[in-house]
PDB file of C-alpha atoms in Angstrom:
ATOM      1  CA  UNK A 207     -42.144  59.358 145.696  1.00 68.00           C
ATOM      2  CA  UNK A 208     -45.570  61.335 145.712  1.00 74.00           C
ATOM      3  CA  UNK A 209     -44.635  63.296 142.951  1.00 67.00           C
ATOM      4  CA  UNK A 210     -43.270  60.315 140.591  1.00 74.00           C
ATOM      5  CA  UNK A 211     -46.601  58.502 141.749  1.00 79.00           C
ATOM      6  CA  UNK A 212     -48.693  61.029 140.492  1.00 75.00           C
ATOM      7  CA  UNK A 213     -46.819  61.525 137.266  1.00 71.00           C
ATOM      8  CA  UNK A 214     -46.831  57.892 136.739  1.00 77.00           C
ATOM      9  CA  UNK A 215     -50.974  57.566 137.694  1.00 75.00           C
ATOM     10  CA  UNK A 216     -51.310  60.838 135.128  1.00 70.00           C
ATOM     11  CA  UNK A 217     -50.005  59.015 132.260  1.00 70.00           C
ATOM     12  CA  UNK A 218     -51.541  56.079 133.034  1.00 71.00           C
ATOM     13  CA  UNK A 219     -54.823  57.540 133.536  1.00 65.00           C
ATOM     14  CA  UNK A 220     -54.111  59.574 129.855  1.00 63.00           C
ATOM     15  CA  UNK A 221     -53.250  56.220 128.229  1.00 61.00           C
ATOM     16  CA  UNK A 222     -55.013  53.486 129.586  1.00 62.00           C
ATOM     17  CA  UNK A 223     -58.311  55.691 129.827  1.00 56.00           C
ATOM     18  CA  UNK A 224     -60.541  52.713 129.519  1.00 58.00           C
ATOM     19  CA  UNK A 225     -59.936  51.300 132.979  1.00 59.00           C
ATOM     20  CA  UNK A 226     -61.328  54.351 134.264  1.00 53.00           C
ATOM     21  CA  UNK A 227     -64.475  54.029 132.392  1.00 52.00           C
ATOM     22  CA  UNK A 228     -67.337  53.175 134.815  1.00 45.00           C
ATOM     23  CA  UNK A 229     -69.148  51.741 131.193  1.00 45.00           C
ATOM     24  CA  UNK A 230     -68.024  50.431 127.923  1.00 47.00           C
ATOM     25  CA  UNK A 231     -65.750  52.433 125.530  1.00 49.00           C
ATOM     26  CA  UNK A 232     -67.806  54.577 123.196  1.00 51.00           C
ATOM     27  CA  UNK A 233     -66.525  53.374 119.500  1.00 52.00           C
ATOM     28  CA  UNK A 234     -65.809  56.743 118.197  1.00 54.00           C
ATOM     29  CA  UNK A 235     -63.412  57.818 121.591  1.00 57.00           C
ATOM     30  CA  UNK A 236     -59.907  57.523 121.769  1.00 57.00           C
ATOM     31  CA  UNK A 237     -58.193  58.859 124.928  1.00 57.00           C
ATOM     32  CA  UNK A 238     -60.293  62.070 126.103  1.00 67.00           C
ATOM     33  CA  UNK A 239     -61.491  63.420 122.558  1.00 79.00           C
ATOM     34  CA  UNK A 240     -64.422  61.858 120.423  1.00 83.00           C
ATOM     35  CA  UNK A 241     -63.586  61.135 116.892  1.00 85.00           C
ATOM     36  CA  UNK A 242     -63.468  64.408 114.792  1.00 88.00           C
ATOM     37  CA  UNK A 243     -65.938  64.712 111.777  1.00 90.00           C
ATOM     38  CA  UNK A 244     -65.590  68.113 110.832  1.00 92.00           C
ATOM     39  CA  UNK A 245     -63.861  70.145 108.142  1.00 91.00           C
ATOM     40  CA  UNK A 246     -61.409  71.655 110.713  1.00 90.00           C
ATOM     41  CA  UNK A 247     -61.095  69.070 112.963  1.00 87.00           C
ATOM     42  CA  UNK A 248     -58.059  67.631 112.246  1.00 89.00           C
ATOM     43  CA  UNK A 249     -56.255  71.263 112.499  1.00 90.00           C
ATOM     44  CA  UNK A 250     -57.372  71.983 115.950  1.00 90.00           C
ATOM     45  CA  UNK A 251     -56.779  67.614 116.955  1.00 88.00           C
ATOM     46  CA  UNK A 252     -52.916  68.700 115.831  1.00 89.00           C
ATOM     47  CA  UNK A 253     -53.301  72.238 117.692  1.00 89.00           C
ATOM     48  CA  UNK A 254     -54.106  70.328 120.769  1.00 88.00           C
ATOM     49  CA  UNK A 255     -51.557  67.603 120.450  1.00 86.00           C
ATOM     50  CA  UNK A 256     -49.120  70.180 119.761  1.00 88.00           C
ATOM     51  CA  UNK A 257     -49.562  71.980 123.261  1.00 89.00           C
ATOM     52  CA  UNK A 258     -50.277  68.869 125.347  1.00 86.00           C
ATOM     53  CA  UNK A 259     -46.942  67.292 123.920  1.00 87.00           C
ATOM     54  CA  UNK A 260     -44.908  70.456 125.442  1.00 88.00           C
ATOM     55  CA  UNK A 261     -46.699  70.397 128.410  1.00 87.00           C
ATOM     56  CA  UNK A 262     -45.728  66.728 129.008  1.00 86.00           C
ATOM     57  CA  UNK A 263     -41.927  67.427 128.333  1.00 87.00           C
ATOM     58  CA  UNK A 264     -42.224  70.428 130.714  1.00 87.00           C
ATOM     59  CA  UNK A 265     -43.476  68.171 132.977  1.00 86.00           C
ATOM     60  CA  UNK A 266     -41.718  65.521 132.707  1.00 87.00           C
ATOM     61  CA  UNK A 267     -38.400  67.782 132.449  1.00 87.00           C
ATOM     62  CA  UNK A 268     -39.434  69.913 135.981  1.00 87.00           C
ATOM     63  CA  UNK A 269     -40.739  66.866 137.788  1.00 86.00           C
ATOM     64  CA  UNK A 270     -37.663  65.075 137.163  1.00 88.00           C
ATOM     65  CA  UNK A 271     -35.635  68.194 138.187  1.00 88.00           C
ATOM     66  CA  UNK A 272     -37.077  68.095 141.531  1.00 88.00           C
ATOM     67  CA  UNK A 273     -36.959  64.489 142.055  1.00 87.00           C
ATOM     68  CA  UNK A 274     -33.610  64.630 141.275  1.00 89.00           C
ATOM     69  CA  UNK A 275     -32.552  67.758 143.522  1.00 87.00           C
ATOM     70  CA  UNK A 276     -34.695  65.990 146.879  1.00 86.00           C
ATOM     71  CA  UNK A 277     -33.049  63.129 146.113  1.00 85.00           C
ATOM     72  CA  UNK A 278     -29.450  64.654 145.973  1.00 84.00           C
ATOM     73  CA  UNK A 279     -29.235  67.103 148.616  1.00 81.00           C
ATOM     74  CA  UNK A 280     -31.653  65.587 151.256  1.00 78.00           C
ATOM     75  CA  UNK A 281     -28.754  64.345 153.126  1.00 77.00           C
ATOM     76  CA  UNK A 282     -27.953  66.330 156.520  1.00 78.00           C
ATOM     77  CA  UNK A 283     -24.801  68.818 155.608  1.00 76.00           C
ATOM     78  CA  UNK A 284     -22.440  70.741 158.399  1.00 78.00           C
ATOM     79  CA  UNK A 285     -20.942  73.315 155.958  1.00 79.00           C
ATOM     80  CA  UNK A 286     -22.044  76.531 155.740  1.00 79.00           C
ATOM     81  CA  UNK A 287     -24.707  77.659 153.008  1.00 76.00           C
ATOM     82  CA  UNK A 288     -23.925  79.777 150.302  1.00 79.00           C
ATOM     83  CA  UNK A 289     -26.332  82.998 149.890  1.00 81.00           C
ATOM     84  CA  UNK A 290     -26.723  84.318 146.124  1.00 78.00           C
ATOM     85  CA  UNK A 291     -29.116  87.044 144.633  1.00 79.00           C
ATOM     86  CA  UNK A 292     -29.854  84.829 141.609  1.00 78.00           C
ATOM     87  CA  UNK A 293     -28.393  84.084 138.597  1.00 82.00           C
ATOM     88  CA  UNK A 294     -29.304  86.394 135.522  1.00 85.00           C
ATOM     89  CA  UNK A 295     -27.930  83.938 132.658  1.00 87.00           C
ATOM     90  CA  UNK A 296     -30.300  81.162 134.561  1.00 85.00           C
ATOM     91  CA  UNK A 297     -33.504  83.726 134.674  1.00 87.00           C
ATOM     92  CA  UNK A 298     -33.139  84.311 130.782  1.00 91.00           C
ATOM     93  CA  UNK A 299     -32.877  80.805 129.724  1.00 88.00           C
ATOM     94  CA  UNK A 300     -35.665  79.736 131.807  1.00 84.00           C
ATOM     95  CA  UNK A 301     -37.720  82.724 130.576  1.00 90.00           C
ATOM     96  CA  UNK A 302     -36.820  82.485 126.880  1.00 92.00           C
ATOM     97  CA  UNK A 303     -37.579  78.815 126.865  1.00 88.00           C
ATOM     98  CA  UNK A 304     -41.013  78.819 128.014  1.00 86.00           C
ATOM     99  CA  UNK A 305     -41.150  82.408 125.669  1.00 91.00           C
ATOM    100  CA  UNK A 306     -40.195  80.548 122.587  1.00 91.00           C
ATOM    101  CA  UNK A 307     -42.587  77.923 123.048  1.00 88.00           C
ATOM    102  CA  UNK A 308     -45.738  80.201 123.361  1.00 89.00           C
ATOM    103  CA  UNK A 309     -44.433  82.356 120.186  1.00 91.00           C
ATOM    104  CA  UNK A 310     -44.357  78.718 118.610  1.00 89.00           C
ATOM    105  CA  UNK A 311     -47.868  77.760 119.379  1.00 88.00           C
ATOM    106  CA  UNK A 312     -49.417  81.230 118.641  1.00 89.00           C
ATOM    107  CA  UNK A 313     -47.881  81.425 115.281  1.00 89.00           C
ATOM    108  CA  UNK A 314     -49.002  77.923 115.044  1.00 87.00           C
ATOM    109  CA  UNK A 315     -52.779  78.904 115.388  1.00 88.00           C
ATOM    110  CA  UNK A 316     -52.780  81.583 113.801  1.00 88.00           C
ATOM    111  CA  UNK A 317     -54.080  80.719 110.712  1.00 86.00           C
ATOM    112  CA  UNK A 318     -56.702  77.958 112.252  1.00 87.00           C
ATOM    113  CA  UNK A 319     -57.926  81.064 114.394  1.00 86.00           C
ATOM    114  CA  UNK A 320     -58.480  83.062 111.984  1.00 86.00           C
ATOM    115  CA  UNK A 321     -60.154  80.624 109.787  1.00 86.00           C
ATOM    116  CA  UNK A 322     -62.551  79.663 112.689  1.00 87.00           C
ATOM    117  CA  UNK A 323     -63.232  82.517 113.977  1.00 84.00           C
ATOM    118  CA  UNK A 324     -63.318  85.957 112.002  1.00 82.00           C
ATOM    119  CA  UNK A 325     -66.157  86.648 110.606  1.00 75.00           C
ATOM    120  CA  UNK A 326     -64.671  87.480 107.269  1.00 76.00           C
ATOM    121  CA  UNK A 327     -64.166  83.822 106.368  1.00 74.00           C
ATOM    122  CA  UNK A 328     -67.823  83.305 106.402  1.00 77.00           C
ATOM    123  CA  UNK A 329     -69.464  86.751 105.438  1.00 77.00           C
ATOM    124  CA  UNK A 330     -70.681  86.110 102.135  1.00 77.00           C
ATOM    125  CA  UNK A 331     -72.443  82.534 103.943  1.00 83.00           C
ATOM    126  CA  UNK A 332     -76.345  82.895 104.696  1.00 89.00           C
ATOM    127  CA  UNK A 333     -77.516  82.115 108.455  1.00 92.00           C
ATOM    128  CA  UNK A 334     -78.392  78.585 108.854  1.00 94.00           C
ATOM    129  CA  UNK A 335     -80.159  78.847 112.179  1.00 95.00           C
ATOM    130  CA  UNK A 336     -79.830  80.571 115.890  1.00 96.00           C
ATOM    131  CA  UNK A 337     -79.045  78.795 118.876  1.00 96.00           C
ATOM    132  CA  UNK A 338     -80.502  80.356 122.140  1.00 96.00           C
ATOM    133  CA  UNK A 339     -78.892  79.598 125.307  1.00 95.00           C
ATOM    134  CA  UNK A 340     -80.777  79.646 128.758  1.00 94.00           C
ATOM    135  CA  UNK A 341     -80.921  78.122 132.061  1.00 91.00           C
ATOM    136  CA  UNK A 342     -80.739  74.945 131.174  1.00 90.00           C
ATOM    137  CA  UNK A 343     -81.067  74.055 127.699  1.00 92.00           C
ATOM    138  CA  UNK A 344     -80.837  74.348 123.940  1.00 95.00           C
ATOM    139  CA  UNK A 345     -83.134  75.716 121.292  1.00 95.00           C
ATOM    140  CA  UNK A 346     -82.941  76.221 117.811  1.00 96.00           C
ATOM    141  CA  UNK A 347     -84.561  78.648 115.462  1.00 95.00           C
ATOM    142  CA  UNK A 348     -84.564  78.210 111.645  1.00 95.00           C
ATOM    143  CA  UNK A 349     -85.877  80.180 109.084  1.00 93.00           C
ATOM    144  CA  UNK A 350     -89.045  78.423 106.984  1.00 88.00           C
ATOM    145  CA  UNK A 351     -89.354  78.783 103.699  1.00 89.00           C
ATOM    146  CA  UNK A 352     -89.009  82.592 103.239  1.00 88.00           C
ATOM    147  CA  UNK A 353     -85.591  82.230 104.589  1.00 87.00           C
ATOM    148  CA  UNK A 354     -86.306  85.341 106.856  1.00 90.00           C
ATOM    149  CA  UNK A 355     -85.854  84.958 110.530  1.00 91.00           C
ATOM    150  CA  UNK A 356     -88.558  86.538 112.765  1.00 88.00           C
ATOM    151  CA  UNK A 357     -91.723  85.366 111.114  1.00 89.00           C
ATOM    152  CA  UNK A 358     -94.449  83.247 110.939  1.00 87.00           C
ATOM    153  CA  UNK A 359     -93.053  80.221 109.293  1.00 87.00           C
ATOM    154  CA  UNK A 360     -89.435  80.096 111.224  1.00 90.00           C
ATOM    155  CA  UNK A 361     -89.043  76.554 112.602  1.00 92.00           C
ATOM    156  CA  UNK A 362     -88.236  75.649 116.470  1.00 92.00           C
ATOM    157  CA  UNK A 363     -86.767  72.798 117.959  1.00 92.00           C
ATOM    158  CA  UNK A 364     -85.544  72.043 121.765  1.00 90.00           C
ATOM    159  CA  UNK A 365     -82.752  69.880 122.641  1.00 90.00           C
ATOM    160  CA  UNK A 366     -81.633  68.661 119.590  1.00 94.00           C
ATOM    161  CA  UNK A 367     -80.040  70.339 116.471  1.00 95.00           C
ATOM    162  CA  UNK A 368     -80.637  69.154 113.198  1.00 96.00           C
ATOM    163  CA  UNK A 369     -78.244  70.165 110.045  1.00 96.00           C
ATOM    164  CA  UNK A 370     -77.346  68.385 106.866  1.00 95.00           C
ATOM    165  CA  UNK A 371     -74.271  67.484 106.065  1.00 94.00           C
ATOM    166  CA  UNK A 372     -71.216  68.549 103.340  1.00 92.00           C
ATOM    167  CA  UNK A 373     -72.530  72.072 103.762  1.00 93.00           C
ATOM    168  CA  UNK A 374     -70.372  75.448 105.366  1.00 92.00           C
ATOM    169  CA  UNK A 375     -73.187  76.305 108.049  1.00 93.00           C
ATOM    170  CA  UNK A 376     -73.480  79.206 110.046  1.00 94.00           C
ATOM    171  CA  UNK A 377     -75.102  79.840 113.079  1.00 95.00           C
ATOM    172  CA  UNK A 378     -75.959  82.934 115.529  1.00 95.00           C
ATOM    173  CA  UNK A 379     -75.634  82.171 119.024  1.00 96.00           C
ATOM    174  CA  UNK A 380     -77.227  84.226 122.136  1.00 96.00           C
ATOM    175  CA  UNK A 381     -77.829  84.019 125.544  1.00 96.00           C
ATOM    176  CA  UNK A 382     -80.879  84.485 127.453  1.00 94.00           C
ATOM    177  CA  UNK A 383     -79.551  84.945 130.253  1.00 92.00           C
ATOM    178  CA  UNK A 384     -75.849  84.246 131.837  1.00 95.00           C
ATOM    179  CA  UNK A 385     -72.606  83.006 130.406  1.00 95.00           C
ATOM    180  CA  UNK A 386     -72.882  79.379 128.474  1.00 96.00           C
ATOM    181  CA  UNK A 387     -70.864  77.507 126.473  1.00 96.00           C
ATOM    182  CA  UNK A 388     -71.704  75.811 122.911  1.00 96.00           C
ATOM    183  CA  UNK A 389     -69.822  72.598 123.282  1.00 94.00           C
ATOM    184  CA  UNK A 390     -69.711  70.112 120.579  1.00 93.00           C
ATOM    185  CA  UNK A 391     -66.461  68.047 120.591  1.00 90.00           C
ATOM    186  CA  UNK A 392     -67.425  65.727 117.810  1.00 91.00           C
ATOM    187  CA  UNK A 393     -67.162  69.158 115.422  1.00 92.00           C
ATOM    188  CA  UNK A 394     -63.848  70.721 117.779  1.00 92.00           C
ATOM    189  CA  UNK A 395     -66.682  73.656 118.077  1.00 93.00           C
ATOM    190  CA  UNK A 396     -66.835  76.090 121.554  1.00 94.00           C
ATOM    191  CA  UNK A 397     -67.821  79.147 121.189  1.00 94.00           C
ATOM    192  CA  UNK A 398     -69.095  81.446 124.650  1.00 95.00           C
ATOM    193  CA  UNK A 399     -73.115  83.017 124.870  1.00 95.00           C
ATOM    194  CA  UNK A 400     -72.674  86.458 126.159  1.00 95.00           C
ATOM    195  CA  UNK A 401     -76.073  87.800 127.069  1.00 95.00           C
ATOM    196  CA  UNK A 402     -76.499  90.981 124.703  1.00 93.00           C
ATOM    197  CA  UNK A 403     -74.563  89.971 121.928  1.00 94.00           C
ATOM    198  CA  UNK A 404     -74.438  87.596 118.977  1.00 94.00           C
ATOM    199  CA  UNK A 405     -72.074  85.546 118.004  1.00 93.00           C
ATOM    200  CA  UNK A 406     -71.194  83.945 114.400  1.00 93.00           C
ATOM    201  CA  UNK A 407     -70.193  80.505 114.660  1.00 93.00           C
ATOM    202  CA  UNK A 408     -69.492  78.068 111.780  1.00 93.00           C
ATOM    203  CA  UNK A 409     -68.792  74.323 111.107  1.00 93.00           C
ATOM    204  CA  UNK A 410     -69.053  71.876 108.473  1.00 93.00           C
ATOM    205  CA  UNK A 411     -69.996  68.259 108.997  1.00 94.00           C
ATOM    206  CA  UNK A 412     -67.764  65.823 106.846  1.00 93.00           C
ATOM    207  CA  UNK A 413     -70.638  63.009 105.343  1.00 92.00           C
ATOM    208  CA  UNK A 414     -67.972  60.575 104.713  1.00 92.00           C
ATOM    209  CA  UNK A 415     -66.471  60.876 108.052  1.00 91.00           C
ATOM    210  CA  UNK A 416     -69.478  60.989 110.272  1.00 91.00           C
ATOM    211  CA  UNK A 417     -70.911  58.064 108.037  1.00 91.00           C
ATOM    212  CA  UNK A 418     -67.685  56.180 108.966  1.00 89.00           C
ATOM    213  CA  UNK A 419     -67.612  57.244 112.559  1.00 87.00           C
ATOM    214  CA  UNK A 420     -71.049  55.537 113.351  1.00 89.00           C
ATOM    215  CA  UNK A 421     -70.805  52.958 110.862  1.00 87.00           C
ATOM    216  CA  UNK A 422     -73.333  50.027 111.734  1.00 86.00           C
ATOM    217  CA  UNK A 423     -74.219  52.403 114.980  1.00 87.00           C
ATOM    218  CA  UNK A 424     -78.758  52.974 115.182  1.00 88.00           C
ATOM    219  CA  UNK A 425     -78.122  56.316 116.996  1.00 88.00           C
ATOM    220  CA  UNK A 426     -75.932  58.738 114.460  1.00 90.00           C
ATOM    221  CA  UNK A 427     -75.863  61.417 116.895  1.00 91.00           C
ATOM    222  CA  UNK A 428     -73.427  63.156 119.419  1.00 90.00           C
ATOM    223  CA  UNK A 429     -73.503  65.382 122.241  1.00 90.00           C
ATOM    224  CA  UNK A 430     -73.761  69.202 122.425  1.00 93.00           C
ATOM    225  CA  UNK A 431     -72.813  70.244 126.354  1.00 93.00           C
ATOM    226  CA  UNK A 432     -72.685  73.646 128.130  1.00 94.00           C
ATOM    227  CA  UNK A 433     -68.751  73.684 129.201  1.00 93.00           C
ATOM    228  CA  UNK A 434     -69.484  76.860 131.883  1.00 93.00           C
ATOM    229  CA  UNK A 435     -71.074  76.946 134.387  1.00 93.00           C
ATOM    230  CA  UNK A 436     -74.357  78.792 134.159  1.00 91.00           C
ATOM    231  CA  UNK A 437     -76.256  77.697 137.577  1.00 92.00           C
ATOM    232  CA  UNK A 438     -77.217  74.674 139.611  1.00 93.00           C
ATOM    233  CA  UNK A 439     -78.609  72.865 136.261  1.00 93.00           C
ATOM    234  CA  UNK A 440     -75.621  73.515 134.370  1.00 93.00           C
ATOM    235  CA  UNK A 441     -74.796  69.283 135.012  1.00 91.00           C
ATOM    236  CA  UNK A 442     -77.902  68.691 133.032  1.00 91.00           C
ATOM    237  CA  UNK A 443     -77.739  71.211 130.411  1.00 94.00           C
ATOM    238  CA  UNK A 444     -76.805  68.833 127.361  1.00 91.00           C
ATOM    239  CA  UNK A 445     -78.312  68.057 123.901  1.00 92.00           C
ATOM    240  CA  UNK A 446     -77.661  66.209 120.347  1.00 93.00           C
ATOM    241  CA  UNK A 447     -76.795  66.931 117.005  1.00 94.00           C
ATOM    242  CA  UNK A 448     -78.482  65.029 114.296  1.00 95.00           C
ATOM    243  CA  UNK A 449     -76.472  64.978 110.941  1.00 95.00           C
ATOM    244  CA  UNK A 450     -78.653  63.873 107.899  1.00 95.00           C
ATOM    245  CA  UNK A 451     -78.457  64.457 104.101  1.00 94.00           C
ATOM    246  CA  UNK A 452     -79.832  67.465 102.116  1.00 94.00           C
ATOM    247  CA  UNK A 453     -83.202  66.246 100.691  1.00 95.00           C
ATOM    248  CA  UNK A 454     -83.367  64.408 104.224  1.00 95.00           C
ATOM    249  CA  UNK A 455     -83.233  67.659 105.827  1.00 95.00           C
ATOM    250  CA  UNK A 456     -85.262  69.233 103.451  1.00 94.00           C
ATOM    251  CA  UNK A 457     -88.002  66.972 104.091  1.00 94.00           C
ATOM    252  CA  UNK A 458     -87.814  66.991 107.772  1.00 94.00           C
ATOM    253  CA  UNK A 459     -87.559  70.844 107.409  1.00 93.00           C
ATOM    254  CA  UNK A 460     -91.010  70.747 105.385  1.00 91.00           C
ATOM    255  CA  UNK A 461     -92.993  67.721 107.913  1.00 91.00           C
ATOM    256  CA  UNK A 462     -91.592  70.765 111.101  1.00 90.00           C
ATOM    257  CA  UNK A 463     -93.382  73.973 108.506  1.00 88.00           C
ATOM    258  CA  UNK A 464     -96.545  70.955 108.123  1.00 87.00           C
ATOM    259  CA  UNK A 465     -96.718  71.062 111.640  1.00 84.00           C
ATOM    260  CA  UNK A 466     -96.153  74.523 112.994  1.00 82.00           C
ATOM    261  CA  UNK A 467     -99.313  75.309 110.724  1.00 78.00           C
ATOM    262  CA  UNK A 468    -101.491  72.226 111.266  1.00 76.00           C
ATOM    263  CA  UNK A 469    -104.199  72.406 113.884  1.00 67.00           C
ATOM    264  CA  UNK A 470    -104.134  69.221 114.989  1.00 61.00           C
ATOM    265  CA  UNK A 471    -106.779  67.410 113.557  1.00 58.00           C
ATOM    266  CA  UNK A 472    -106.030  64.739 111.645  1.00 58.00           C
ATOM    267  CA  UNK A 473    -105.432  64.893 107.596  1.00 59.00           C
ATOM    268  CA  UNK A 474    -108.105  64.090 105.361  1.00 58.00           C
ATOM    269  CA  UNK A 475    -107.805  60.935 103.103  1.00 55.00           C
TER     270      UNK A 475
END
């Protein structure tokens, strides 16, 4: 009864998510994932639902067998057992099943891997901007008007990441110090920081989607979160992403250069 309980509570808990909610239902959620707005979104949304649909019939199918097999022979028996060394026809199924199913899903991915993640499908693709990763935040580093990273006009923000939209963006990311996580589930983006190395990442924010997704919404951004854990902060290690248009961007890129080389007196009129 414990087990069926807790299968029954899972799916419920999956399904009826909002009753679990200790505040109202975000707009753009539906059961654990945020509403995708990303070129590739939808590709790793079927990846997922792919593998969590044969986890729930393996579930469901081994649950049940055990159920059923307490259930059957719980009753007190006189006759003598019967000892066996296994059955090899049993072990193969039971090991080619589970074998055909991973081959499935990693010929599945395959292509959505490769598309996401090696390099060579965004080589020819300037750097947008580098993400640094440290105990226990976000910063961003973009290049100024030179386009050259490392000099005098590069611009820096903290906490939030700003990038336009309908545009193939890549971005370096590094570690100050330990193991993070870049973690932003409206874009179905993760990526590790490995202190020492840097690592390509890319996305591309559909404007028609993420127009649609906060549509009537004040606040148009979403979360960024660290998804390992890099210390006793790592609860509070968060941020945004803030998706605006290209001459948008380009004129909050050129107020951030007006800034970095004002002194802070005030303009003359």
């Amino acid at each position: 009864l414990l087990m069926v309980a807790l299968l029954v509570f899972g799916v419920w808990s999956f399904v009826g998510y909002e009753d679990f909610l200790l505040g109202p239902s975000p707009s753009n959620y539906y059961w654990w994932w945020p509403q995708e707005i990303s070129t590739f979104g939808q590709d790793i949304d079927y990846l997922f639902r792919l593998i969590a649909c044969m986890v729930l019939v393996m579930v469901v199918v081994t649950m049940g067998a055990l159920v059923l097999f307490v259930w059957r022979y719980s009753a007190r028996r006189t006759d003598k057992g019967v000892f066996s060394h296994g059955s090899p026809r049993m072990e193969m199924i039971w090991t080619a099943i589970p074998a055909v199913m991973l081959l499935a899903v990693a010929f599945s991915q395959m292509g959505v891997f490769a598309d996401i993640k090696f390099p060579g499908s965004f080589k020819n693709e300037k750097v947008f901007a580098e993400i640094y990763a440290s105990q226990f935040d976000w910063r961003y580093r973009y290049p100024g008007p030179d386009e050259i990273f490392g000099t005098a006009d590069d611009v820096e923000t903290h906490w939030e990441l700003v990038v336009p939209a309908d545009e193939k963006l890549v971005l370096n990311l590094r570690s100050r110090d330990v193991l993070h996580s870049f973690f932003v589930p409206m874009l179905r983006v993760k990526q590790d920081a490995v202190p020492g190395m840097t690592i390509p990442i890319w996305f591309e924010v559909d404007g028609e989607e993420h127009a649609a997704a906060f549509a009537g919404q004040e606040d148009t951004s979403f979360d960024v979160i660290c998804t390992e854990l890099c210390g006793w902060g790592h609860y509070k290690m968060s941020g945004r992403v803030r998706v605006l248009s290209r001459p948008e961007f380009d004129a909050w890129m050129a107020e951030k250069v007006e800034e970095r080389f004002a002194n802070g007196a005030p303009e003359e009129e």
